[in-house]
XYZ file of C-alpha atoms in Angstrom:
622
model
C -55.764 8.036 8.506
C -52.262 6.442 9.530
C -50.323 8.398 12.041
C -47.445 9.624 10.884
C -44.824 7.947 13.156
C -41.439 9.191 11.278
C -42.212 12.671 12.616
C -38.756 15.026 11.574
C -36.484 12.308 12.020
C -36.343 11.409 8.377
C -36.068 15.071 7.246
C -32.037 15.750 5.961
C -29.804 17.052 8.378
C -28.343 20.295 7.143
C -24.682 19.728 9.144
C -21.796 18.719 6.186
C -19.676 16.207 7.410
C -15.854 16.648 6.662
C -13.913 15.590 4.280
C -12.083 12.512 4.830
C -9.220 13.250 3.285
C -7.302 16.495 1.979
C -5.641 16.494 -1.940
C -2.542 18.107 -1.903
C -0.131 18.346 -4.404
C 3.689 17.218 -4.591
C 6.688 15.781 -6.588
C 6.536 12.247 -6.991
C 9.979 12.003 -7.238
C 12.019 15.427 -7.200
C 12.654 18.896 -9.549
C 15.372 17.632 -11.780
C 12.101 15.594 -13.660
C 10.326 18.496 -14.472
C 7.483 18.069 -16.086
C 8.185 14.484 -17.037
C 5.850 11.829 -16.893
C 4.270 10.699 -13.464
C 6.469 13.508 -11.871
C 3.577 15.547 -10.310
C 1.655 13.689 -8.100
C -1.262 14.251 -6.382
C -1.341 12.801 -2.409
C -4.642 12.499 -0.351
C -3.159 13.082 3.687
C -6.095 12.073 6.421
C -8.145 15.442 7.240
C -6.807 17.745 10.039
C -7.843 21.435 10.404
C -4.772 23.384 10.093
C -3.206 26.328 11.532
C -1.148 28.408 8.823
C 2.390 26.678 8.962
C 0.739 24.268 8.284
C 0.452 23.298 12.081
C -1.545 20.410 12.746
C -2.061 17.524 15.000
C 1.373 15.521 14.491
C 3.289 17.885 12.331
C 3.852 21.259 12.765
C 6.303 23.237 9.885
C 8.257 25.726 11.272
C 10.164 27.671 8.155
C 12.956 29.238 9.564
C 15.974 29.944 7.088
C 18.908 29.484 9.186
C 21.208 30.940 6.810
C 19.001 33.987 6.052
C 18.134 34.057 9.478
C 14.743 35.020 8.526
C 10.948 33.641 8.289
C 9.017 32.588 5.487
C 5.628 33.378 5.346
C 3.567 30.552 6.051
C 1.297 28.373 4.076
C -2.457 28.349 5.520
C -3.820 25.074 3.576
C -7.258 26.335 4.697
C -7.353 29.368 2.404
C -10.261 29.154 -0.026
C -8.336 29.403 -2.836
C -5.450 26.543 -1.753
C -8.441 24.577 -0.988
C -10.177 24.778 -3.872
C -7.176 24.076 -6.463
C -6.190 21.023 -4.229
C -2.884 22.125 -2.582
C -0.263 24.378 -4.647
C 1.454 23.460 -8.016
C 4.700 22.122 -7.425
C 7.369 24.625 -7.945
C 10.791 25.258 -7.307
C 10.255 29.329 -6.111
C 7.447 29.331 -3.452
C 8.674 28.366 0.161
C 4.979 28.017 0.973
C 4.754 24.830 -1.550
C 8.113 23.723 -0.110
C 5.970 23.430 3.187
C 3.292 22.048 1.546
C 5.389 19.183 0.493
C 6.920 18.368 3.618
C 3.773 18.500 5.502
C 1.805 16.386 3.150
C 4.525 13.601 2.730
C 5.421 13.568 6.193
C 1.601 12.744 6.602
C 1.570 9.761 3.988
C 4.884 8.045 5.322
C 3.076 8.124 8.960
C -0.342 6.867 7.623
C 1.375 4.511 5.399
C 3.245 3.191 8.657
C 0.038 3.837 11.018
C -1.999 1.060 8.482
C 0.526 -1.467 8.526
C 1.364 -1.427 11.887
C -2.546 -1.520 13.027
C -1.833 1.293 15.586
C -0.937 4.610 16.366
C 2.458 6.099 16.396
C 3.671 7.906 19.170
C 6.565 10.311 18.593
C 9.677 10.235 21.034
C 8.774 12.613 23.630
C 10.509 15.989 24.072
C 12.901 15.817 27.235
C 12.785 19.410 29.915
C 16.598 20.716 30.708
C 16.708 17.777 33.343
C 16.607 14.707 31.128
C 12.501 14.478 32.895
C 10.000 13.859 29.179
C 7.415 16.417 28.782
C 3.857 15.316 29.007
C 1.945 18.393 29.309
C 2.249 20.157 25.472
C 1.070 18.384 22.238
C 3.882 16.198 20.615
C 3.998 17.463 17.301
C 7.237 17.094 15.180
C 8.556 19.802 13.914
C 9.372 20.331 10.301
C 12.043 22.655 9.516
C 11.735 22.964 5.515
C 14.993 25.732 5.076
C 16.939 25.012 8.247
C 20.477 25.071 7.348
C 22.507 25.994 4.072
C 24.289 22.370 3.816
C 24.037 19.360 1.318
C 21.791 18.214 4.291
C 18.939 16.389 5.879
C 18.453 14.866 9.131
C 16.294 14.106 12.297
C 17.088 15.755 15.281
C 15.949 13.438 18.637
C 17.131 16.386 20.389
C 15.247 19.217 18.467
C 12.532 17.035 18.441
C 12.408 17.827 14.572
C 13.704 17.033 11.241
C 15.976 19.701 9.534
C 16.453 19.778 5.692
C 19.283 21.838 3.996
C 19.277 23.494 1.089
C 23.148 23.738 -1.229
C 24.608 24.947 -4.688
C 24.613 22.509 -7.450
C 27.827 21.106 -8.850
C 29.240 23.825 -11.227
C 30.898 21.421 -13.746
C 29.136 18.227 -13.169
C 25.563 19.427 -11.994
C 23.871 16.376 -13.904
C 20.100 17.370 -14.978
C 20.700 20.714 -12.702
C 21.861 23.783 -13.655
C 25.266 24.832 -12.467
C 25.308 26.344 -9.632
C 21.599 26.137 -9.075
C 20.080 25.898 -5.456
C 18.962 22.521 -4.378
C 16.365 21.968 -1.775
C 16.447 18.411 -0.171
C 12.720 19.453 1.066
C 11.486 18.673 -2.233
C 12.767 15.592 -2.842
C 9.745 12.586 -2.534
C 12.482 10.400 -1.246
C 14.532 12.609 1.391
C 11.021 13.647 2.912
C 9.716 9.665 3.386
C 13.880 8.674 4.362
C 13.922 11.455 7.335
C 10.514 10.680 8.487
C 10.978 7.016 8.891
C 13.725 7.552 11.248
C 11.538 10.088 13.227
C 8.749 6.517 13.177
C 11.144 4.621 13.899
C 12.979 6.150 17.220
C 9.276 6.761 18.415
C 8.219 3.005 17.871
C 11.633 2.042 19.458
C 13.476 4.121 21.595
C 16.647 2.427 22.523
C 17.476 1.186 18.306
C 19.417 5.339 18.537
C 22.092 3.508 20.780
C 24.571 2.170 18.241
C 25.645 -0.651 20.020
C 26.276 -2.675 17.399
C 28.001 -2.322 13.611
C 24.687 -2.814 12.261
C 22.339 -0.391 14.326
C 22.759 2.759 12.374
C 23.073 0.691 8.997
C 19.419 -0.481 9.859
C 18.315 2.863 10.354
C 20.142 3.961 6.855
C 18.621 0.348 4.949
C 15.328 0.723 6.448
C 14.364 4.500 5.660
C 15.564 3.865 2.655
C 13.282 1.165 1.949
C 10.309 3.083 2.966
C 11.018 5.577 0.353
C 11.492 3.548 -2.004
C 8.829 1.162 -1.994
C 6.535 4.115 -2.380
C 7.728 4.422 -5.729
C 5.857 1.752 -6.983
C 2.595 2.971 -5.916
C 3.625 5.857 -9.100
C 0.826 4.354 -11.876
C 2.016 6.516 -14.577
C 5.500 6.205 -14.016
C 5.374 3.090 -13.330
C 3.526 2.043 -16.731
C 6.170 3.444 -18.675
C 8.998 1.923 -17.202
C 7.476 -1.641 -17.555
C 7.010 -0.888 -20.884
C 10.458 0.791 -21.568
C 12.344 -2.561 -19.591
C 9.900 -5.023 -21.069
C 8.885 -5.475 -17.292
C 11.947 -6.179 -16.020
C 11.612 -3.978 -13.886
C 15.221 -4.237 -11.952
C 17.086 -3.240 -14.601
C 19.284 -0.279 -14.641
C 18.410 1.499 -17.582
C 15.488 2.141 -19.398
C 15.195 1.647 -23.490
C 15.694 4.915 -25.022
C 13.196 7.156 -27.450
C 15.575 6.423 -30.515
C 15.340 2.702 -29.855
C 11.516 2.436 -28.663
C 10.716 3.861 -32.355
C 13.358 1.281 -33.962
C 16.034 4.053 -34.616
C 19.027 2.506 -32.553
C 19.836 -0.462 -30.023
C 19.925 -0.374 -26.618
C 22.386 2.086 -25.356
C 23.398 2.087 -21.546
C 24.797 5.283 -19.756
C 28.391 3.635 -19.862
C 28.086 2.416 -23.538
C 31.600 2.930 -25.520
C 30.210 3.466 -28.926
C 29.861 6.127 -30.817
C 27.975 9.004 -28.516
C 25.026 9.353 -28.763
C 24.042 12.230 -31.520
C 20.723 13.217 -30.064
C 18.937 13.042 -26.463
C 16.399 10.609 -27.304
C 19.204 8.358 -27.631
C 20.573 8.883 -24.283
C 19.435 6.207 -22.085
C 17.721 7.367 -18.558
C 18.175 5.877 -15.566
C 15.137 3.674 -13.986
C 13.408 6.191 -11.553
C 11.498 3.550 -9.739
C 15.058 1.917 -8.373
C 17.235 4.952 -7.915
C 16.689 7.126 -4.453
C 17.049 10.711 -4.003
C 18.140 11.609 -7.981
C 18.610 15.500 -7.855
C 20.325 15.757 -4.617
C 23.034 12.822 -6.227
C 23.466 14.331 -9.857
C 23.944 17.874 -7.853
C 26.712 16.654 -5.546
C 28.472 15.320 -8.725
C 27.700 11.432 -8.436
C 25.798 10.457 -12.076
C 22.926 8.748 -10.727
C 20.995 8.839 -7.572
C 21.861 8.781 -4.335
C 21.419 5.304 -3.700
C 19.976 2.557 -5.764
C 17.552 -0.559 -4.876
C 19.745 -2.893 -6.535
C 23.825 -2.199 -6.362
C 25.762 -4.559 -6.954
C 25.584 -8.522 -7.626
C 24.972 -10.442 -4.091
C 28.382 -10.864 -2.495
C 28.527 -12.626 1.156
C 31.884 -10.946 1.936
C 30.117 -7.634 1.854
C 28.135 -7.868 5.098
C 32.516 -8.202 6.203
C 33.903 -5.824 4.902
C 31.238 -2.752 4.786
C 30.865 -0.793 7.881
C 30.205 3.125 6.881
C 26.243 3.155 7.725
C 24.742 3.656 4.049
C 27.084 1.025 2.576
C 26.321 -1.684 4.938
C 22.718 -0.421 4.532
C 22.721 -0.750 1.032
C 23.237 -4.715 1.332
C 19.654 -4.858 3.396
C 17.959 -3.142 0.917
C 19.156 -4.940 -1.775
C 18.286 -8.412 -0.244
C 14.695 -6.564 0.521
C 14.413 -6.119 -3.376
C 16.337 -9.268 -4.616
C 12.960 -10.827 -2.723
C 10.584 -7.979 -3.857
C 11.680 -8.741 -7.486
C 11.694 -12.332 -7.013
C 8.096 -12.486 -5.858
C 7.275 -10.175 -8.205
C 8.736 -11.954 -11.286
C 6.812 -15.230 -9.936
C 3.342 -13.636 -9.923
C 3.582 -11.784 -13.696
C 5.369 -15.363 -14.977
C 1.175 -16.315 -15.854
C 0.815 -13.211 -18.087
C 3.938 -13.511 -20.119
C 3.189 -16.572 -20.698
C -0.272 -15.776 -21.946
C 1.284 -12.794 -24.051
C 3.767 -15.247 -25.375
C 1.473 -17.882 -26.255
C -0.521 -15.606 -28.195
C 2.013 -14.712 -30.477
C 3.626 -11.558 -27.982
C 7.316 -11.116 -29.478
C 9.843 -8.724 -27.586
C 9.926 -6.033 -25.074
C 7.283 -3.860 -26.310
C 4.510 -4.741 -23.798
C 0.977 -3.803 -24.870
C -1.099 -1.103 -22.825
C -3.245 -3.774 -21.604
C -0.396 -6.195 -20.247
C 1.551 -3.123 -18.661
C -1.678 -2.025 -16.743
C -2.089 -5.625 -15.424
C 1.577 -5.798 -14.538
C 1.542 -2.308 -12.703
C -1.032 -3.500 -10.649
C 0.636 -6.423 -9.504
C 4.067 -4.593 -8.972
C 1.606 -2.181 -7.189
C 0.164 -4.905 -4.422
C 3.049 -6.937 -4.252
C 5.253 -3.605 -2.745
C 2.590 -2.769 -0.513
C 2.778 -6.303 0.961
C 6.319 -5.917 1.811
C 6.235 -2.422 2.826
C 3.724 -4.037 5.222
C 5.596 -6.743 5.688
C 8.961 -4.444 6.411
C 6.801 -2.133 8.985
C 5.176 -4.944 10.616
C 8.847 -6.329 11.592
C 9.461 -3.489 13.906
C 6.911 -4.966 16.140
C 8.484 -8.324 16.342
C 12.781 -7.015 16.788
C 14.344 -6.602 19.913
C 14.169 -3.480 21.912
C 17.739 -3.272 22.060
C 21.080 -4.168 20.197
C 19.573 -4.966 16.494
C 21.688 -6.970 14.577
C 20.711 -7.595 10.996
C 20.264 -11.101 11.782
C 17.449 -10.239 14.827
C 16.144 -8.190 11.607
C 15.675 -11.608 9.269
C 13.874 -13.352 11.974
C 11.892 -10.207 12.655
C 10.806 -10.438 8.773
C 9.983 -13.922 8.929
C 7.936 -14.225 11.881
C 5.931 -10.857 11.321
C 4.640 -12.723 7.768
C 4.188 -15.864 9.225
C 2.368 -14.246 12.022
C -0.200 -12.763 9.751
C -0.225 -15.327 6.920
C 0.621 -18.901 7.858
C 0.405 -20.163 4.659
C 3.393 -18.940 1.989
C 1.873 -19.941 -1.320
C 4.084 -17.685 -2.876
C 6.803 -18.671 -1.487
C 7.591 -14.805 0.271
C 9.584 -16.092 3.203
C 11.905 -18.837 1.124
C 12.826 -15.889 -1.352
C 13.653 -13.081 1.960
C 15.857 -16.118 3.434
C 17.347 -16.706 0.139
C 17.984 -13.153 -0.393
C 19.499 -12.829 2.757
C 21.526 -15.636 2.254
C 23.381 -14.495 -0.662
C 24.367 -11.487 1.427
C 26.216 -13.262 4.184
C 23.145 -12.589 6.408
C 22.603 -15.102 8.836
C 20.857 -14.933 12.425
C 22.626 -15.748 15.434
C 20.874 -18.152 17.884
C 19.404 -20.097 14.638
C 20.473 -23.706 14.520
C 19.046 -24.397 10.757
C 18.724 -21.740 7.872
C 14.900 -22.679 7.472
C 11.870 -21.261 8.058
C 10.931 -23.342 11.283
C 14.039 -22.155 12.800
C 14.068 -18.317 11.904
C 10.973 -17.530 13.485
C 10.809 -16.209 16.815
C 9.003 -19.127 18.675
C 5.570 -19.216 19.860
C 5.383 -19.859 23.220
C 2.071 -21.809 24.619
C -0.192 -20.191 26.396
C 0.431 -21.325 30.015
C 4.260 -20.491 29.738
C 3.700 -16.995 30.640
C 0.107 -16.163 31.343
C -0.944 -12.492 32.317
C -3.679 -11.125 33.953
C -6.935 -10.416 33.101
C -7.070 -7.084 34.026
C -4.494 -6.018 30.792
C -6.913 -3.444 28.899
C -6.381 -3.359 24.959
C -8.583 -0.430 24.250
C -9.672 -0.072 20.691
C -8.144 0.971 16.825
C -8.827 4.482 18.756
C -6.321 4.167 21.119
C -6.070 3.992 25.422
C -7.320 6.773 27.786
C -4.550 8.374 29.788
C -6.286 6.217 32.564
C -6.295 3.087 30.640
C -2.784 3.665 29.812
C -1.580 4.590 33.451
C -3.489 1.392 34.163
C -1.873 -0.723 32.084
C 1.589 0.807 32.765
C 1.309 -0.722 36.912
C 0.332 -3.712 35.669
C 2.942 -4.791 33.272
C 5.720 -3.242 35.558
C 4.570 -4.970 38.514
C 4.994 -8.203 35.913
C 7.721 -7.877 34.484
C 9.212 -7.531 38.447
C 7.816 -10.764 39.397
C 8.700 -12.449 36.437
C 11.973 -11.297 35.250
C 14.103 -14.373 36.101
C 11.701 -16.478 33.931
C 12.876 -13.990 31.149
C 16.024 -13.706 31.367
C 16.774 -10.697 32.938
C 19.007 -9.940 36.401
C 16.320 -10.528 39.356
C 15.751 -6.797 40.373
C 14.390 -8.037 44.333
C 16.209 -5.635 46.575
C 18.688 -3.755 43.580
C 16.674 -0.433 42.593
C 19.295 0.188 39.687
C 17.950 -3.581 37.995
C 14.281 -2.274 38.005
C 12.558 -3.036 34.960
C 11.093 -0.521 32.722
C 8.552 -0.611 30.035
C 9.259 2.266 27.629
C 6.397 1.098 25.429
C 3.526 -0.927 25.360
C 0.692 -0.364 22.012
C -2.410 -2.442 21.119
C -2.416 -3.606 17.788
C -5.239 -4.406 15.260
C -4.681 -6.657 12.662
C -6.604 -9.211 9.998
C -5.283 -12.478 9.886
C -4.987 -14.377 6.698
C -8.489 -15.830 7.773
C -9.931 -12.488 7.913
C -10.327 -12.755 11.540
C -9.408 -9.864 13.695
C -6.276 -10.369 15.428
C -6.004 -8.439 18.855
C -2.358 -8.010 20.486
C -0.209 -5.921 22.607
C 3.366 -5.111 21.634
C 5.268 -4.221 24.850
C 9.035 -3.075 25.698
C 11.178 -4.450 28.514
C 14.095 -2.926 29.509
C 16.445 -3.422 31.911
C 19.789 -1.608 32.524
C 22.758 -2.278 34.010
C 25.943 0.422 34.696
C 29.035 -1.800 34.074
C 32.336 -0.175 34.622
C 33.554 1.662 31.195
C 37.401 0.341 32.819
C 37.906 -3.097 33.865
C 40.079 -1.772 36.592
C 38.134 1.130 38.174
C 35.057 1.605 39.191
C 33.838 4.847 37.666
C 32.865 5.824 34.994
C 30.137 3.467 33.790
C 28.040 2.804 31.061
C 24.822 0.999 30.227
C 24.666 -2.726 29.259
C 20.564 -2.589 28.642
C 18.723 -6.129 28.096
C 15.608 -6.100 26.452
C 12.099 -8.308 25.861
C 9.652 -7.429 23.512
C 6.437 -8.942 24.646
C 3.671 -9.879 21.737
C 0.319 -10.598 24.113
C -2.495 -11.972 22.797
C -6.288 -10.507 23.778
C -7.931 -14.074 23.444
C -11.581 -14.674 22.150
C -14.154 -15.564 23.724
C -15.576 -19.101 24.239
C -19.092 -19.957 25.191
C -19.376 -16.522 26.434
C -16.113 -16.718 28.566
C -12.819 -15.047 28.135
C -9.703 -16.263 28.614
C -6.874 -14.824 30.456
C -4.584 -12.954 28.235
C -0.802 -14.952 27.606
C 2.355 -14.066 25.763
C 2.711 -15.861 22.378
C 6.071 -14.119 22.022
C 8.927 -13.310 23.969
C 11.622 -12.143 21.511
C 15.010 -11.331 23.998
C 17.999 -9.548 23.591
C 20.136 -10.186 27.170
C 23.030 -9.361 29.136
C 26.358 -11.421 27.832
C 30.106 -10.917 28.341
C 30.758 -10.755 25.001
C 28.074 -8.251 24.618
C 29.422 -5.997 26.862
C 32.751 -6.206 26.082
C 31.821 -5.658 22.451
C 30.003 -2.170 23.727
C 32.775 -1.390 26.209
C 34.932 -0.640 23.373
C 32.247 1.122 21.191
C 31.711 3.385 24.302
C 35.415 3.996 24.321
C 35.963 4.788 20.732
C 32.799 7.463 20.947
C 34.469 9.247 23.314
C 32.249 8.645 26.177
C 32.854 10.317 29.256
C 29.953 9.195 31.543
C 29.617 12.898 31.957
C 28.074 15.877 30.338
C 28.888 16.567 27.298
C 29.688 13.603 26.513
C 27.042 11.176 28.153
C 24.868 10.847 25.091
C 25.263 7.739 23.085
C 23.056 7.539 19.859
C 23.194 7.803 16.418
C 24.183 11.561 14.922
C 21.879 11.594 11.599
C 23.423 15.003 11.229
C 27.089 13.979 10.927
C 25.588 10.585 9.059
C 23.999 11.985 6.341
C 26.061 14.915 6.033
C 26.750 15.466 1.751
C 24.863 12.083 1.383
């Protein structure tokens, strides 16, 4: 008789592994849309056990009302019967859902970030009462869903935490609100992914807060905005209907109304001067996938959203004339989605053809043809969400100028995907174009001179001993480790790279506030192994050109891209730098930030040494 070799190794294990994921539920867009198609969503966040808050790894929701100086009882996610009914229904009434929400799409916008960016992101570390960052607690960020009474919504570097407000509708112009009604910008979709994208951003780079430029907090402003909306179209039902009510035009305004879907009445627009309309299915609605943050805009009296995808025709005199931080961010984001809608019109051209050639008449798009073009509206945001998030990798660490931005899109597509059969990059320079946008240091407005350039791989070789770690991340040791080896580099070579040679001057000494392994597939489907790393360098210039003191900080910056390489015949080779994108010390650069530093009100001295961004006073009513 055979022996029976398996033994108990084949019997089933009786341990349940955990979930993968947790289903929670949220608006997809915000309370003014009710119950109206596509406006409940349902969001699966990464698995995390939770503390009642919910408190978890990277987030931690702390719901103090400000205004009623009081606490709200908190959400525990891990009650049976939350669990079991995936998450709770949205509603309007419960702080504990309002938690919910900000928790769960906090969580998305990071993961969404985390995938595209191939790595981990670390959150700007809290600072003690001496400036020293603190090391020794968990950096969570905090999540304040009821923190002030204001038309308001901002991240606090300080607090370590972003704050949302909560305010009174308009009383005679409260759009799809009631008069008077409170309005929580904690459950807006788009106010959630907006604030949490400049919380991603100030960890992935922490000297972009320092406005040293006219474009630095319109960046901020474009970008977040971008993030939020791009997620729209990732909205199936939603999206479905609004291909169907613009015929798939999908940048247009306005969507076809009830009364004219049915063949009742033409087109009517918002601003039509005809007879009113008699009934509301003749009122035309605005397109939800294009329009950002709807309730808090109608509420504060402004029609429409707060901000739109698409604004206003290209003009290049804009980028010359705009300078408060969401109008100058409005004109990236609309050359973001002149491309978007570009690329997108380009890849759906094949099916309305088909449809056409098969007899297809008009703008009512059959089921079939809608689902097809969702899908590719679907893929074709994702790739330049990714393409968007990516680009933070490849922009200076300091003194971000729309134009570093441009080249930063370019080269972080190229990077990835060499070849550009759809012609992505030509439509993002095109778009960019139209907008005044142009990149300084670029001799040519092509492709071959936008991107960064690759350097070769004995311009600046590294050592060996550089550890990249895994998708999992670096030990504390491998990251104290890697921290002495790329400072004692960047000493020796910091002629070669632009910077003042720190030998002897302690105040020149380089520092490397960052330095991440990244993970990426390559159009080939290889795996692509690099290190993004920050070089800074500061120097305190006098803030009067005829005293010495006070001072303030010129900073020059490198960001490294270095390459793990393969290996060869069982060899490795030493790793090398394929990028070195530089933003350095110039007179014209610090005279241009001499005078920002004077108009801010610097001092050099307490209270008044700080210079970054203020999202609070920013985003204040808007």
């Amino acid at each position: 008789m055979a022996e029976n070799i398996g033994g108990d190794i084949y019997a089933p294990s009786t341990r349940i592994e955990p979930p993968v994921t947790r289903p929670l539920k949220v608006y997809a867009y915000d309370p003014s849309r009710g119950r109206k198609l596509g406006n409940s969503l349902d969001v699966a966040v990464r698995y995390e056990p939770l503390q009642p808050g919910p408190i978890g790894a990277r987030f931690a929701v702390v719901d103090y009302d400000g205004a009623q100086k009081t606490y709200y009882a908190p959400v525990d996610l891990e009650d049976r019967a939350i669990l079991m009914r995936g998450g709770l229904d949205p509603t309007e009434v419960d702080p504990r859902f309002h938690q919910q929400m900000v928790y769960a799409v906090a969580s998305e916008t990071l993961e969404r970030f985390e995938a595209a960016l191939g790595r981990k992101v670390h959150w700007r570390r809290p600072v003690d009462e001496n400036g020293a960052k603190i090391f020794d607690k968990p950096n969570r960020l905090y999540l304040h869903p009821h923190a002030l009474c204001q038309a308001n919504a901002f991240y606090s570097p300080d607090a370590h935490a972003i704050l949302f407000g909560y305010f009174k509708a308009s009383l005679t112009d409260p759009g799809e609100n009631l008069p008077g009604q409170t309005v929580f910008t904690c459950l807006s979709h788009d106010i959630l992914a907006h604030e949490t994208t400049h919380a991603i951003v100030d960890g992935v780079r922490e000297y972009l807060m320092e406005p040293t430029n006219i474009d630095v907090a319109a960046f901020h402003e474009g970008f977040a905005d971008l993030a939020a909306l791009f997620r729209h179209f990732s909205h199936s039902e939603t999206l479905i209907d609004t291909l169907q009510r613009t015929g798939g035009q999908l940048y247009t305004l306005h969507l076809r109304t009830d009364a004219r879907s049915c063949g009742a009445s033409p087109a009517r627009d918002a601003d039509d001067t005809r007879s009113p309309a008699q009934i509301q299915a003749d009122i035309a609605q605005t397109n939800p996938l294009i329009e950002l943050a709807s309730q808090f805009g109608q509420a504060s009296g402004l029609h429409a959203g707060l901000r739109s995808a698409l604004g206003t025709p290209p003009n290049a005199d804009d980028i010359k004339t705009k300078t408060e931080p969401h109008d100058r961010g409005s004109i990236l984001v609309a050359a973001v989605f002149d491309a978007y809608f570009t690329i997108y019109l380009a890849r759906v051209a094949p099916l309305f053809r088909i449809y056409k050639g098969g007899g297809g008449e008009g703008d009512d798009l059959p089921q079939p043809l809608a689902e097809l073009l969702a899908a590719e509206v679907s893929r074709t945001a994702e790739m330049f969400f990714g393409i968007c998030a990516r680009s933070l990798d490849y922009c200076p660490p300091v003194d971000l100028t729309y134009g570093d931005f441009l080249r930063a899109l370019i080269t972080a597509d190229l990077d990835l995907y060499p070849d550009d059969e759809d012609g992505v990059r030509d439509a993002i320079m095109q778009a960019f174009r139209l907008r005044g946008i142009v990149a300084e240091g670029a001799h040519y407005f092509s492709e071959g001179s936008l991107y960064w350039p690759k350097l070769a791989p004995e311009t600046l070789p590294f050592k060996d001993d550089l550890v990249f770690g895994d998708p999992n991340g670096l030990t504390a040791a491998e990251q104290h480790a890697n921290a002495k080896v790329l400072e004692e580099w960047a000493q020796n070579n910091a002629v070669r790279l632009g910077f003042a040679d720190p030998t002897g001057v302690p105040d020149l000494e380089i520092k490397v506030p960052s330095f991440h392994p990244m993970f990426r597939l390559e159009q080939s489907g290889r795996l692509k192994i690099d290190m993004v790393v920050e070089l800074v360098q500061t120097q305190n210039v006098p803030l009067y050109p005829t005293r010495p003191l006070p001072t303030f900080p010129v900073r020059s910056g490198v960001t490294l891209i270095i390459a793990k390489p393969s290996t060869f015949d069982g060899v490795r080779a030493h790793p090398w730098v394929r990028y070195a994108i530089a933003k350095l010390h110039s007179a014209p650069r610090e005279e241009r930030q001499r005078t920002l530093f004077n108009a801010s009100g610097y001092t050099g001295e307490p209270p008044n040494s700080r210079f970054a961004i203020n999202f609070a006073l920013i985003h204040e009513g808007g």
